[in-house]
PDB file of C-alpha atoms in Angstrom:
ATOM      1  CA  UNK N 670       0.537   0.338  -0.190  1.00  0.00           C
ATOM      2  CA  UNK N 671       0.572   3.502  -0.813  1.00  0.00           C
ATOM      3  CA  UNK N 672       0.907   6.151   2.434  1.00  0.00           C
ATOM      4  CA  UNK N 673       0.952   9.422   1.753  1.00  0.00           C
ATOM      5  CA  UNK N 674       3.614  12.154   3.269  1.00  0.00           C
ATOM      6  CA  UNK N 675       2.868  13.377   6.217  1.00  0.00           C
ATOM      7  CA  UNK N 676       1.849  16.985   6.476  1.00  0.00           C
ATOM      8  CA  UNK N 677       4.336  19.623   7.475  1.00  0.00           C
ATOM      9  CA  UNK N 678       3.518  23.244   9.170  1.00  0.00           C
ATOM     10  CA  UNK N 679       2.070  25.100   5.947  1.00  0.00           C
ATOM     11  CA  UNK N 680       0.894  22.877   4.051  1.00  0.00           C
ATOM     12  CA  UNK N 681      -2.399  23.222   2.230  1.00  0.00           C
ATOM     13  CA  UNK N 682      -5.443  21.221   3.440  1.00  0.00           C
ATOM     14  CA  UNK N 683      -8.575  21.225   0.866  1.00  0.00           C
ATOM     15  CA  UNK N 684     -12.035  20.978   2.687  1.00  0.00           C
ATOM     16  CA  UNK N 685     -15.126  20.564   0.774  1.00  0.00           C
ATOM     17  CA  UNK N 686     -17.983  18.205   0.174  1.00  0.00           C
ATOM     18  CA  UNK N 687     -18.660  15.127  -1.826  1.00  0.00           C
ATOM     19  CA  UNK N 688     -22.191  14.092  -0.546  1.00  0.00           C
ATOM     20  CA  UNK N 689     -24.310  15.999   1.281  1.00  0.00           C
ATOM     21  CA  UNK N 690     -24.494  20.238   1.651  1.00  0.00           C
ATOM     22  CA  UNK N 691     -22.939  23.028   4.025  1.00  0.00           C
ATOM     23  CA  UNK N 692     -21.742  25.939   4.498  1.00  0.00           C
ATOM     24  CA  UNK N 693     -18.558  28.203   5.460  1.00  0.00           C
ATOM     25  CA  UNK N 694     -19.795  28.794   8.738  1.00  0.00           C
ATOM     26  CA  UNK N 695     -20.870  25.084   9.821  1.00  0.00           C
ATOM     27  CA  UNK N 696     -16.944  24.592   8.638  1.00  0.00           C
ATOM     28  CA  UNK N 697     -15.413  27.397  11.225  1.00  0.00           C
ATOM     29  CA  UNK N 698     -14.542  25.575  13.495  1.00  0.00           C
ATOM     30  CA  UNK N 699     -12.256  23.597  11.547  1.00  0.00           C
ATOM     31  CA  UNK N 700     -10.460  26.379   9.826  1.00  0.00           C
ATOM     32  CA  UNK N 701      -9.687  27.441  12.535  1.00  0.00           C
ATOM     33  CA  UNK N 702      -8.363  23.957  13.735  1.00  0.00           C
ATOM     34  CA  UNK N 703      -6.981  23.888  10.296  1.00  0.00           C
ATOM     35  CA  UNK N 704      -4.748  27.410  10.765  1.00  0.00           C
ATOM     36  CA  UNK N 705      -4.166  26.888  13.914  1.00  0.00           C
ATOM     37  CA  UNK N 706      -1.785  23.542  13.868  1.00  0.00           C
ATOM     38  CA  UNK N 707      -0.355  25.727  11.336  1.00  0.00           C
ATOM     39  CA  UNK N 708      -2.054  24.651   8.396  1.00  0.00           C
ATOM     40  CA  UNK N 709      -3.342  25.688   5.350  1.00  0.00           C
ATOM     41  CA  UNK N 710      -7.215  26.151   4.572  1.00  0.00           C
ATOM     42  CA  UNK N 711      -8.962  25.910   0.644  1.00  0.00           C
ATOM     43  CA  UNK N 712     -12.195  25.629   0.769  1.00  0.00           C
ATOM     44  CA  UNK N 713     -13.622  24.124  -2.259  1.00  0.00           C
ATOM     45  CA  UNK N 714     -16.075  25.054  -3.825  1.00  0.00           C
ATOM     46  CA  UNK N 715     -19.363  22.999  -3.086  1.00  0.00           C
ATOM     47  CA  UNK N 716     -18.683  24.743   0.224  1.00  0.00           C
ATOM     48  CA  UNK N 717     -22.129  26.832   0.239  1.00  0.00           C
ATOM     49  CA  UNK N 718     -23.058  25.020  -3.255  1.00  0.00           C
ATOM     50  CA  UNK N 719     -26.696  23.326  -3.466  1.00  0.00           C
ATOM     51  CA  UNK N 720     -28.621  21.132  -4.951  1.00  0.00           C
ATOM     52  CA  UNK N 721     -31.731  19.709  -2.678  1.00  0.00           C
ATOM     53  CA  UNK N 722     -29.613  18.091  -0.267  1.00  0.00           C
ATOM     54  CA  UNK N 723     -26.433  17.843  -2.334  1.00  0.00           C
ATOM     55  CA  UNK N 724     -23.359  20.107  -1.930  1.00  0.00           C
ATOM     56  CA  UNK N 725     -23.841  21.023  -6.024  1.00  0.00           C
ATOM     57  CA  UNK N 726     -24.830  18.806  -8.588  1.00  0.00           C
ATOM     58  CA  UNK N 727     -22.667  15.927  -8.583  1.00  0.00           C
ATOM     59  CA  UNK N 728     -20.985  16.986 -11.451  1.00  0.00           C
ATOM     60  CA  UNK N 729     -19.908  19.875  -9.606  1.00  0.00           C
ATOM     61  CA  UNK N 730     -19.154  17.448  -6.402  1.00  0.00           C
ATOM     62  CA  UNK N 731     -17.097  15.574  -8.426  1.00  0.00           C
ATOM     63  CA  UNK N 732     -15.192  18.858 -10.922  1.00  0.00           C
ATOM     64  CA  UNK N 733     -14.044  20.049  -7.087  1.00  0.00           C
ATOM     65  CA  UNK N 734     -12.961  17.124  -5.823  1.00  0.00           C
ATOM     66  CA  UNK N 735     -11.365  16.030  -8.775  1.00  0.00           C
ATOM     67  CA  UNK N 736      -9.259  19.791  -8.763  1.00  0.00           C
ATOM     68  CA  UNK N 737      -8.284  18.690  -5.054  1.00  0.00           C
ATOM     69  CA  UNK N 738      -6.875  16.151  -5.697  1.00  0.00           C
ATOM     70  CA  UNK N 739      -4.974  17.034  -9.498  1.00  0.00           C
ATOM     71  CA  UNK N 740      -3.827  19.905  -7.464  1.00  0.00           C
ATOM     72  CA  UNK N 741       0.184  19.557  -6.105  1.00  0.00           C
ATOM     73  CA  UNK N 742      -0.643  21.679  -3.983  1.00  0.00           C
ATOM     74  CA  UNK N 743      -3.146  20.315  -2.074  1.00  0.00           C
ATOM     75  CA  UNK N 744      -1.477  17.450   0.439  1.00  0.00           C
ATOM     76  CA  UNK N 745      -5.099  16.623   1.960  1.00  0.00           C
ATOM     77  CA  UNK N 746      -8.424  16.139   0.804  1.00  0.00           C
ATOM     78  CA  UNK N 747     -10.739  17.024   4.315  1.00  0.00           C
ATOM     79  CA  UNK N 748     -13.898  15.902   3.659  1.00  0.00           C
ATOM     80  CA  UNK N 749     -16.642  18.094   5.739  1.00  0.00           C
ATOM     81  CA  UNK N 750     -19.206  15.574   5.920  1.00  0.00           C
ATOM     82  CA  UNK N 751     -21.191  12.550   4.953  1.00  0.00           C
ATOM     83  CA  UNK N 752     -24.880  12.240   4.484  1.00  0.00           C
ATOM     84  CA  UNK N 753     -25.578  10.632   0.491  1.00  0.00           C
ATOM     85  CA  UNK N 754     -24.257  11.074  -2.213  1.00  0.00           C
ATOM     86  CA  UNK N 755     -20.691   9.758  -3.000  1.00  0.00           C
ATOM     87  CA  UNK N 756     -21.047   7.060  -4.571  1.00  0.00           C
ATOM     88  CA  UNK N 757     -22.724   8.603  -7.180  1.00  0.00           C
ATOM     89  CA  UNK N 758     -19.739  10.756  -8.064  1.00  0.00           C
ATOM     90  CA  UNK N 759     -17.092   8.038  -7.806  1.00  0.00           C
ATOM     91  CA  UNK N 760     -17.016   7.186 -11.270  1.00  0.00           C
ATOM     92  CA  UNK N 761     -17.126  10.010 -12.519  1.00  0.00           C
ATOM     93  CA  UNK N 762     -13.367  10.792 -10.786  1.00  0.00           C
ATOM     94  CA  UNK N 763      -9.713  10.060 -11.991  1.00  0.00           C
ATOM     95  CA  UNK N 764      -6.989   9.040  -9.796  1.00  0.00           C
ATOM     96  CA  UNK N 765      -3.923   8.763 -11.883  1.00  0.00           C
ATOM     97  CA  UNK N 766      -3.152  11.740 -10.347  1.00  0.00           C
ATOM     98  CA  UNK N 767      -3.155  10.653  -6.925  1.00  0.00           C
ATOM     99  CA  UNK N 768      -2.037   6.930  -7.444  1.00  0.00           C
ATOM    100  CA  UNK N 769       0.976   8.609  -8.819  1.00  0.00           C
ATOM    101  CA  UNK N 770       1.609  10.658  -5.624  1.00  0.00           C
ATOM    102  CA  UNK N 771      -1.209   9.412  -3.076  1.00  0.00           C
ATOM    103  CA  UNK N 772      -2.609  12.542  -0.072  1.00  0.00           C
ATOM    104  CA  UNK N 773      -4.683  11.973   2.649  1.00  0.00           C
ATOM    105  CA  UNK N 774      -8.210  11.835   1.877  1.00  0.00           C
ATOM    106  CA  UNK N 775     -10.001  12.047   5.208  1.00  0.00           C
ATOM    107  CA  UNK N 776     -13.601  11.457   6.745  1.00  0.00           C
ATOM    108  CA  UNK N 777     -15.875   8.334   7.858  1.00  0.00           C
ATOM    109  CA  UNK N 778     -19.480   7.352   7.403  1.00  0.00           C
ATOM    110  CA  UNK N 779     -20.406   8.172   3.452  1.00  0.00           C
ATOM    111  CA  UNK N 780     -16.696   8.922   2.570  1.00  0.00           C
ATOM    112  CA  UNK N 781     -16.223   4.877   3.374  1.00  0.00           C
ATOM    113  CA  UNK N 782     -17.104   5.229  -0.560  1.00  0.00           C
ATOM    114  CA  UNK N 783     -13.717   7.314  -0.721  1.00  0.00           C
ATOM    115  CA  UNK N 784     -11.288   5.063   1.212  1.00  0.00           C
ATOM    116  CA  UNK N 785     -12.677   1.509  -0.220  1.00  0.00           C
ATOM    117  CA  UNK N 786     -12.145   2.913  -3.697  1.00  0.00           C
ATOM    118  CA  UNK N 787      -9.195   4.113  -2.541  1.00  0.00           C
ATOM    119  CA  UNK N 788      -7.932   0.776  -1.477  1.00  0.00           C
ATOM    120  CA  UNK N 789      -8.317  -1.061  -4.104  1.00  0.00           C
ATOM    121  CA  UNK N 790      -6.400   1.192  -5.623  1.00  0.00           C
ATOM    122  CA  UNK N 791      -3.507   0.379  -3.046  1.00  0.00           C
ATOM    123  CA  UNK N 792      -3.335   4.120  -1.626  1.00  0.00           C
ATOM    124  CA  UNK N 793      -3.755   4.483   2.256  1.00  0.00           C
ATOM    125  CA  UNK N 794      -6.510   6.542   3.451  1.00  0.00           C
ATOM    126  CA  UNK N 795      -7.520   8.424   7.167  1.00  0.00           C
ATOM    127  CA  UNK N 796     -10.362   7.795   8.867  1.00  0.00           C
ATOM    128  CA  UNK N 797     -10.989  10.503  11.262  1.00  0.00           C
ATOM    129  CA  UNK N 798     -14.131  12.980  12.952  1.00  0.00           C
ATOM    130  CA  UNK N 799     -15.315  15.666  10.110  1.00  0.00           C
ATOM    131  CA  UNK N 800     -15.367  19.302   9.949  1.00  0.00           C
ATOM    132  CA  UNK N 801     -19.537  19.281  10.677  1.00  0.00           C
ATOM    133  CA  UNK N 802     -18.786  17.364  13.989  1.00  0.00           C
ATOM    134  CA  UNK N 803     -16.106  19.192  15.020  1.00  0.00           C
ATOM    135  CA  UNK N 804     -17.806  21.203  17.935  1.00  0.00           C
ATOM    136  CA  UNK N 805     -19.172  18.183  19.505  1.00  0.00           C
ATOM    137  CA  UNK N 806     -15.653  15.410  19.472  1.00  0.00           C
ATOM    138  CA  UNK N 807     -14.065  15.209  22.514  1.00  0.00           C
ATOM    139  CA  UNK N 808     -10.039  16.493  22.693  1.00  0.00           C
ATOM    140  CA  UNK N 809      -8.511  13.471  21.903  1.00  0.00           C
ATOM    141  CA  UNK N 810     -10.364  12.294  18.926  1.00  0.00           C
ATOM    142  CA  UNK N 811      -8.592  15.799  17.148  1.00  0.00           C
ATOM    143  CA  UNK N 812      -5.580  14.743  18.570  1.00  0.00           C
ATOM    144  CA  UNK N 813      -5.299  11.447  17.098  1.00  0.00           C
ATOM    145  CA  UNK N 814      -6.474  13.496  13.474  1.00  0.00           C
ATOM    146  CA  UNK N 815      -3.372  16.199  14.008  1.00  0.00           C
ATOM    147  CA  UNK N 816      -0.699  13.326  15.321  1.00  0.00           C
ATOM    148  CA  UNK N 817      -1.561  11.182  12.265  1.00  0.00           C
ATOM    149  CA  UNK N 818      -1.551  14.055   9.614  1.00  0.00           C
ATOM    150  CA  UNK N 819       2.013  15.151  10.595  1.00  0.00           C
ATOM    151  CA  UNK N 820       3.486  11.584  10.931  1.00  0.00           C
ATOM    152  CA  UNK N 821       2.961  10.464  14.882  1.00  0.00           C
ATOM    153  CA  UNK N 822       2.888   7.199  15.547  1.00  0.00           C
ATOM    154  CA  UNK N 823       0.062   5.924  17.056  1.00  0.00           C
ATOM    155  CA  UNK N 824      -0.890   3.065  19.850  1.00  0.00           C
ATOM    156  CA  UNK N 825      -5.055   2.376  21.056  1.00  0.00           C
ATOM    157  CA  UNK N 826      -5.143   0.718  24.047  1.00  0.00           C
ATOM    158  CA  UNK N 827      -8.692   1.007  25.798  1.00  0.00           C
ATOM    159  CA  UNK N 828     -10.296  -1.346  28.266  1.00  0.00           C
ATOM    160  CA  UNK N 829     -12.503  -4.667  27.607  1.00  0.00           C
ATOM    161  CA  UNK N 830     -15.713  -5.172  27.550  1.00  0.00           C
ATOM    162  CA  UNK N 831     -17.928  -7.270  27.611  1.00  0.00           C
ATOM    163  CA  UNK N 832     -17.988 -10.293  24.910  1.00  0.00           C
ATOM    164  CA  UNK N 833     -15.049  -9.307  22.642  1.00  0.00           C
ATOM    165  CA  UNK N 834     -13.452 -12.030  21.502  1.00  0.00           C
ATOM    166  CA  UNK N 835      -9.469 -12.401  22.713  1.00  0.00           C
ATOM    167  CA  UNK N 836      -6.535 -13.448  20.449  1.00  0.00           C
ATOM    168  CA  UNK N 837      -4.371 -11.450  18.009  1.00  0.00           C
ATOM    169  CA  UNK N 838      -4.637 -10.652  14.649  1.00  0.00           C
ATOM    170  CA  UNK N 839      -2.215  -8.662  11.859  1.00  0.00           C
ATOM    171  CA  UNK N 840      -2.773  -7.222   8.792  1.00  0.00           C
ATOM    172  CA  UNK N 841      -4.132  -4.017   6.756  1.00  0.00           C
ATOM    173  CA  UNK N 842      -7.135  -1.884   8.495  1.00  0.00           C
ATOM    174  CA  UNK N 843      -9.583  -1.991   6.401  1.00  0.00           C
ATOM    175  CA  UNK N 844     -13.044  -1.172   6.666  1.00  0.00           C
ATOM    176  CA  UNK N 845     -15.994   1.742   7.781  1.00  0.00           C
ATOM    177  CA  UNK N 846     -19.339   2.909   8.259  1.00  0.00           C
ATOM    178  CA  UNK N 847     -21.334  -0.929   7.898  1.00  0.00           C
ATOM    179  CA  UNK N 848     -24.158   0.316   5.235  1.00  0.00           C
ATOM    180  CA  UNK N 849     -21.296   2.149   2.681  1.00  0.00           C
ATOM    181  CA  UNK N 850     -19.609  -1.496   3.114  1.00  0.00           C
ATOM    182  CA  UNK N 851     -22.706  -3.616   2.472  1.00  0.00           C
ATOM    183  CA  UNK N 852     -23.507  -1.228  -0.916  1.00  0.00           C
ATOM    184  CA  UNK N 853     -20.378  -1.256  -2.180  1.00  0.00           C
ATOM    185  CA  UNK N 854     -20.345  -5.478  -2.271  1.00  0.00           C
ATOM    186  CA  UNK N 855     -20.079  -6.849  -5.496  1.00  0.00           C
ATOM    187  CA  UNK N 856     -18.797  -3.251  -7.208  1.00  0.00           C
ATOM    188  CA  UNK N 857     -15.385  -1.982  -8.059  1.00  0.00           C
ATOM    189  CA  UNK N 858     -14.771   0.007  -4.932  1.00  0.00           C
ATOM    190  CA  UNK N 859     -15.667  -3.176  -2.839  1.00  0.00           C
ATOM    191  CA  UNK N 860     -12.538  -4.365  -1.150  1.00  0.00           C
ATOM    192  CA  UNK N 861     -10.787  -7.647  -0.315  1.00  0.00           C
ATOM    193  CA  UNK N 862     -10.667  -8.442   3.410  1.00  0.00           C
ATOM    194  CA  UNK N 863      -8.231 -11.821   3.047  1.00  0.00           C
ATOM    195  CA  UNK N 864      -5.814 -12.010   5.673  1.00  0.00           C
ATOM    196  CA  UNK N 865      -7.032  -8.158   6.474  1.00  0.00           C
ATOM    197  CA  UNK N 866      -8.251  -6.356  10.453  1.00  0.00           C
ATOM    198  CA  UNK N 867     -12.247  -5.114   9.437  1.00  0.00           C
ATOM    199  CA  UNK N 868     -13.051  -2.189  11.376  1.00  0.00           C
ATOM    200  CA  UNK N 869     -16.431  -1.406  11.450  1.00  0.00           C
ATOM    201  CA  UNK N 870     -19.571   1.109  12.429  1.00  0.00           C
ATOM    202  CA  UNK N 871     -23.016   2.671  12.020  1.00  0.00           C
ATOM    203  CA  UNK N 872     -25.601   4.929  13.014  1.00  0.00           C
ATOM    204  CA  UNK N 873     -29.287   5.273  13.409  1.00  0.00           C
ATOM    205  CA  UNK N 874     -30.333   2.084  11.828  1.00  0.00           C
ATOM    206  CA  UNK N 875     -32.377  -1.958  12.522  1.00  0.00           C
ATOM    207  CA  UNK N 876     -31.451  -3.959  14.032  1.00  0.00           C
ATOM    208  CA  UNK N 877     -32.392  -6.419  12.048  1.00  0.00           C
ATOM    209  CA  UNK N 878     -30.870  -4.577   9.066  1.00  0.00           C
ATOM    210  CA  UNK N 879     -27.193  -4.752  10.603  1.00  0.00           C
ATOM    211  CA  UNK N 880     -28.233  -8.854  10.937  1.00  0.00           C
ATOM    212  CA  UNK N 881     -28.943  -8.387   7.122  1.00  0.00           C
ATOM    213  CA  UNK N 882     -25.715  -6.378   6.674  1.00  0.00           C
ATOM    214  CA  UNK N 883     -23.182  -8.273   8.784  1.00  0.00           C
ATOM    215  CA  UNK N 884     -24.862 -11.735   6.467  1.00  0.00           C
ATOM    216  CA  UNK N 885     -24.092 -10.032   3.711  1.00  0.00           C
ATOM    217  CA  UNK N 886     -20.481  -9.302   4.653  1.00  0.00           C
ATOM    218  CA  UNK N 887     -20.130 -13.019   5.736  1.00  0.00           C
ATOM    219  CA  UNK N 888     -22.019 -14.274   1.801  1.00  0.00           C
ATOM    220  CA  UNK N 889     -19.730 -12.288   0.162  1.00  0.00           C
ATOM    221  CA  UNK N 890     -16.479 -13.830   2.028  1.00  0.00           C
ATOM    222  CA  UNK N 891     -15.436 -10.879   4.257  1.00  0.00           C
ATOM    223  CA  UNK N 892     -14.990 -13.070   7.628  1.00  0.00           C
ATOM    224  CA  UNK N 893     -13.143 -16.288   5.432  1.00  0.00           C
ATOM    225  CA  UNK N 894      -9.921 -14.938   6.144  1.00  0.00           C
ATOM    226  CA  UNK N 895     -10.075 -12.027   8.849  1.00  0.00           C
ATOM    227  CA  UNK N 896      -7.605 -11.978  10.738  1.00  0.00           C
ATOM    228  CA  UNK N 897      -9.942  -8.940  12.958  1.00  0.00           C
ATOM    229  CA  UNK N 898     -12.744  -7.652  13.439  1.00  0.00           C
ATOM    230  CA  UNK N 899     -13.500  -4.299  15.319  1.00  0.00           C
ATOM    231  CA  UNK N 900     -17.178  -2.869  15.867  1.00  0.00           C
ATOM    232  CA  UNK N 901     -16.775   1.247  16.793  1.00  0.00           C
ATOM    233  CA  UNK N 902     -19.958   2.843  17.474  1.00  0.00           C
ATOM    234  CA  UNK N 903     -23.397   0.817  16.839  1.00  0.00           C
ATOM    235  CA  UNK N 904     -24.829   4.659  17.646  1.00  0.00           C
ATOM    236  CA  UNK N 905     -28.805   5.571  18.024  1.00  0.00           C
ATOM    237  CA  UNK N 906     -29.874   1.308  16.809  1.00  0.00           C
ATOM    238  CA  UNK N 907     -33.542   0.525  16.760  1.00  0.00           C
ATOM    239  CA  UNK N 908     -36.167  -1.827  16.990  1.00  0.00           C
ATOM    240  CA  UNK N 909     -39.103  -3.437  15.663  1.00  0.00           C
ATOM    241  CA  UNK N 910     -42.850  -2.790  17.734  1.00  0.00           C
ATOM    242  CA  UNK N 911     -42.176  -6.384  17.642  1.00  0.00           C
ATOM    243  CA  UNK N 912     -37.952  -7.265  18.884  1.00  0.00           C
ATOM    244  CA  UNK N 913     -35.694  -8.172  17.206  1.00  0.00           C
ATOM    245  CA  UNK N 914     -34.024 -10.065  19.545  1.00  0.00           C
ATOM    246  CA  UNK N 915     -30.370  -9.673  19.540  1.00  0.00           C
ATOM    247  CA  UNK N 916     -28.631  -7.186  19.920  1.00  0.00           C
ATOM    248  CA  UNK N 917     -25.544  -5.678  17.973  1.00  0.00           C
ATOM    249  CA  UNK N 918     -22.791  -7.679  19.629  1.00  0.00           C
ATOM    250  CA  UNK N 919     -25.315 -11.572  20.036  1.00  0.00           C
ATOM    251  CA  UNK N 920     -25.683 -10.504  16.309  1.00  0.00           C
ATOM    252  CA  UNK N 921     -21.735  -9.952  15.662  1.00  0.00           C
ATOM    253  CA  UNK N 922     -20.835 -12.369  17.638  1.00  0.00           C
ATOM    254  CA  UNK N 923     -23.274 -14.925  16.756  1.00  0.00           C
ATOM    255  CA  UNK N 924     -22.300 -14.958  12.221  1.00  0.00           C
ATOM    256  CA  UNK N 925     -19.119 -15.145  12.927  1.00  0.00           C
ATOM    257  CA  UNK N 926     -19.288 -17.894  15.374  1.00  0.00           C
ATOM    258  CA  UNK N 927     -17.878 -19.926  13.522  1.00  0.00           C
ATOM    259  CA  UNK N 928     -14.200 -18.389  12.692  1.00  0.00           C
ATOM    260  CA  UNK N 929     -10.914 -17.323  15.195  1.00  0.00           C
ATOM    261  CA  UNK N 930     -10.042 -14.083  14.913  1.00  0.00           C
ATOM    262  CA  UNK N 931     -10.237 -11.776  18.227  1.00  0.00           C
ATOM    263  CA  UNK N 932     -13.580  -9.922  17.571  1.00  0.00           C
ATOM    264  CA  UNK N 933     -13.203  -5.805  20.064  1.00  0.00           C
ATOM    265  CA  UNK N 934     -16.632  -3.732  20.632  1.00  0.00           C
ATOM    266  CA  UNK N 935     -17.028  -0.533  21.591  1.00  0.00           C
ATOM    267  CA  UNK N 936     -13.310   0.891  19.858  1.00  0.00           C
ATOM    268  CA  UNK N 937     -13.930   4.786  19.476  1.00  0.00           C
ATOM    269  CA  UNK N 938     -14.629   5.377  15.667  1.00  0.00           C
ATOM    270  CA  UNK N 939     -17.359   6.173  14.051  1.00  0.00           C
ATOM    271  CA  UNK N 940     -20.572   8.477  15.075  1.00  0.00           C
ATOM    272  CA  UNK N 941     -19.026   8.571  17.822  1.00  0.00           C
ATOM    273  CA  UNK N 942     -17.611  12.066  20.392  1.00  0.00           C
ATOM    274  CA  UNK N 943     -14.475  10.423  20.451  1.00  0.00           C
ATOM    275  CA  UNK N 944     -14.123   9.097  16.575  1.00  0.00           C
ATOM    276  CA  UNK N 945     -10.316   8.181  16.878  1.00  0.00           C
ATOM    277  CA  UNK N 946      -8.837   8.721  14.052  1.00  0.00           C
ATOM    278  CA  UNK N 947      -7.132   5.223  11.625  1.00  0.00           C
ATOM    279  CA  UNK N 948      -5.228   4.561   8.437  1.00  0.00           C
ATOM    280  CA  UNK N 949      -7.036   2.402   6.141  1.00  0.00           C
ATOM    281  CA  UNK N 950      -3.991   0.398   4.285  1.00  0.00           C
ATOM    282  CA  UNK N 951      -2.086   1.016   7.020  1.00  0.00           C
ATOM    283  CA  UNK N 952      -0.329  -2.976   8.512  1.00  0.00           C
ATOM    284  CA  UNK N 953      -1.553  -3.303  11.995  1.00  0.00           C
ATOM    285  CA  UNK N 954      -1.569  -5.350  15.819  1.00  0.00           C
ATOM    286  CA  UNK N 955      -4.703  -5.992  17.380  1.00  0.00           C
ATOM    287  CA  UNK N 956      -3.897  -7.597  20.837  1.00  0.00           C
ATOM    288  CA  UNK N 957      -7.644  -8.566  22.416  1.00  0.00           C
ATOM    289  CA  UNK N 958      -7.375  -9.953  25.676  1.00  0.00           C
ATOM    290  CA  UNK N 959      -8.769  -9.831  28.961  1.00  0.00           C
ATOM    291  CA  UNK N 960      -7.696  -6.074  30.500  1.00  0.00           C
ATOM    292  CA  UNK N 961      -7.922  -4.180  26.979  1.00  0.00           C
ATOM    293  CA  UNK N 962      -7.913  -4.161  23.654  1.00  0.00           C
ATOM    294  CA  UNK N 963      -4.103  -3.061  21.632  1.00  0.00           C
ATOM    295  CA  UNK N 964      -4.487  -1.637  18.423  1.00  0.00           C
ATOM    296  CA  UNK N 965      -1.227  -0.661  16.933  1.00  0.00           C
ATOM    297  CA  UNK N 966       0.736  -0.013  13.783  1.00  0.00           C
ATOM    298  CA  UNK N 967       3.367  -2.402  12.540  1.00  0.00           C
ATOM    299  CA  UNK N 968       4.196   0.129   9.557  1.00  0.00           C
ATOM    300  CA  UNK N 969       7.564   1.713   9.067  1.00  0.00           C
ATOM    301  CA  UNK N 970       6.234   4.995   9.526  1.00  0.00           C
TER     302      UNK N 970
END
């Protein structure tokens, strides 16, 4: 996998939206933080653009993203928000410039479309908080984004929680939003998880749908040779009037019961305040024990 160069003070970082609409006022805090870090924010034309719920038309959003990845002075592209819309433009993007000279693409949720597609191209990307949420994210999550962008090696140690499955695994870190991974199955953007560590998170889903999505990943071979599973925030889950009968942990454990890889729940990633930065595509080690779960990077940076 190709890792983009880490940033240094004075570098330019673009802020754009590939999905839902957002205005400049909503990213004001992010602009201030970028400047505080010594970086130069470049605001894309999609910020403030409106086409119904989207940040401009598909053509406008695709062109904004294209211009930022083609601009040699831009060292990172920070997606301002998720929602829905990135899949509508993914096939219109020419990734040749970023293949020649990788740069950090940052975001989560709907941005899983970009992360997954970049992974198929052999390029690392950054699953991390976005400007829309920056006012409510923890200091630790902000620090993890800054430290990762500037090349500080990070290791996460989190307390053990009930129903973790102990064990150890190594491999490239892949994944993101469960609904998006599910929707990409069968497409050219679907990831290969063989020998890798898969992380998933989601928001505002019915429990039966979580079950359906996990079964679909299983039927697509996502768990066949997996080295480890990280379950992040499964936030604001819903149940039917007639209860489904299982919560998220039991759904996941039942579906992966036949496999022997470690499983960790409540990892700080996703639609949670403590959304830690993760380098997707990087070689990592996952150790799950009675006391804690440790995620550490094995790559040279």
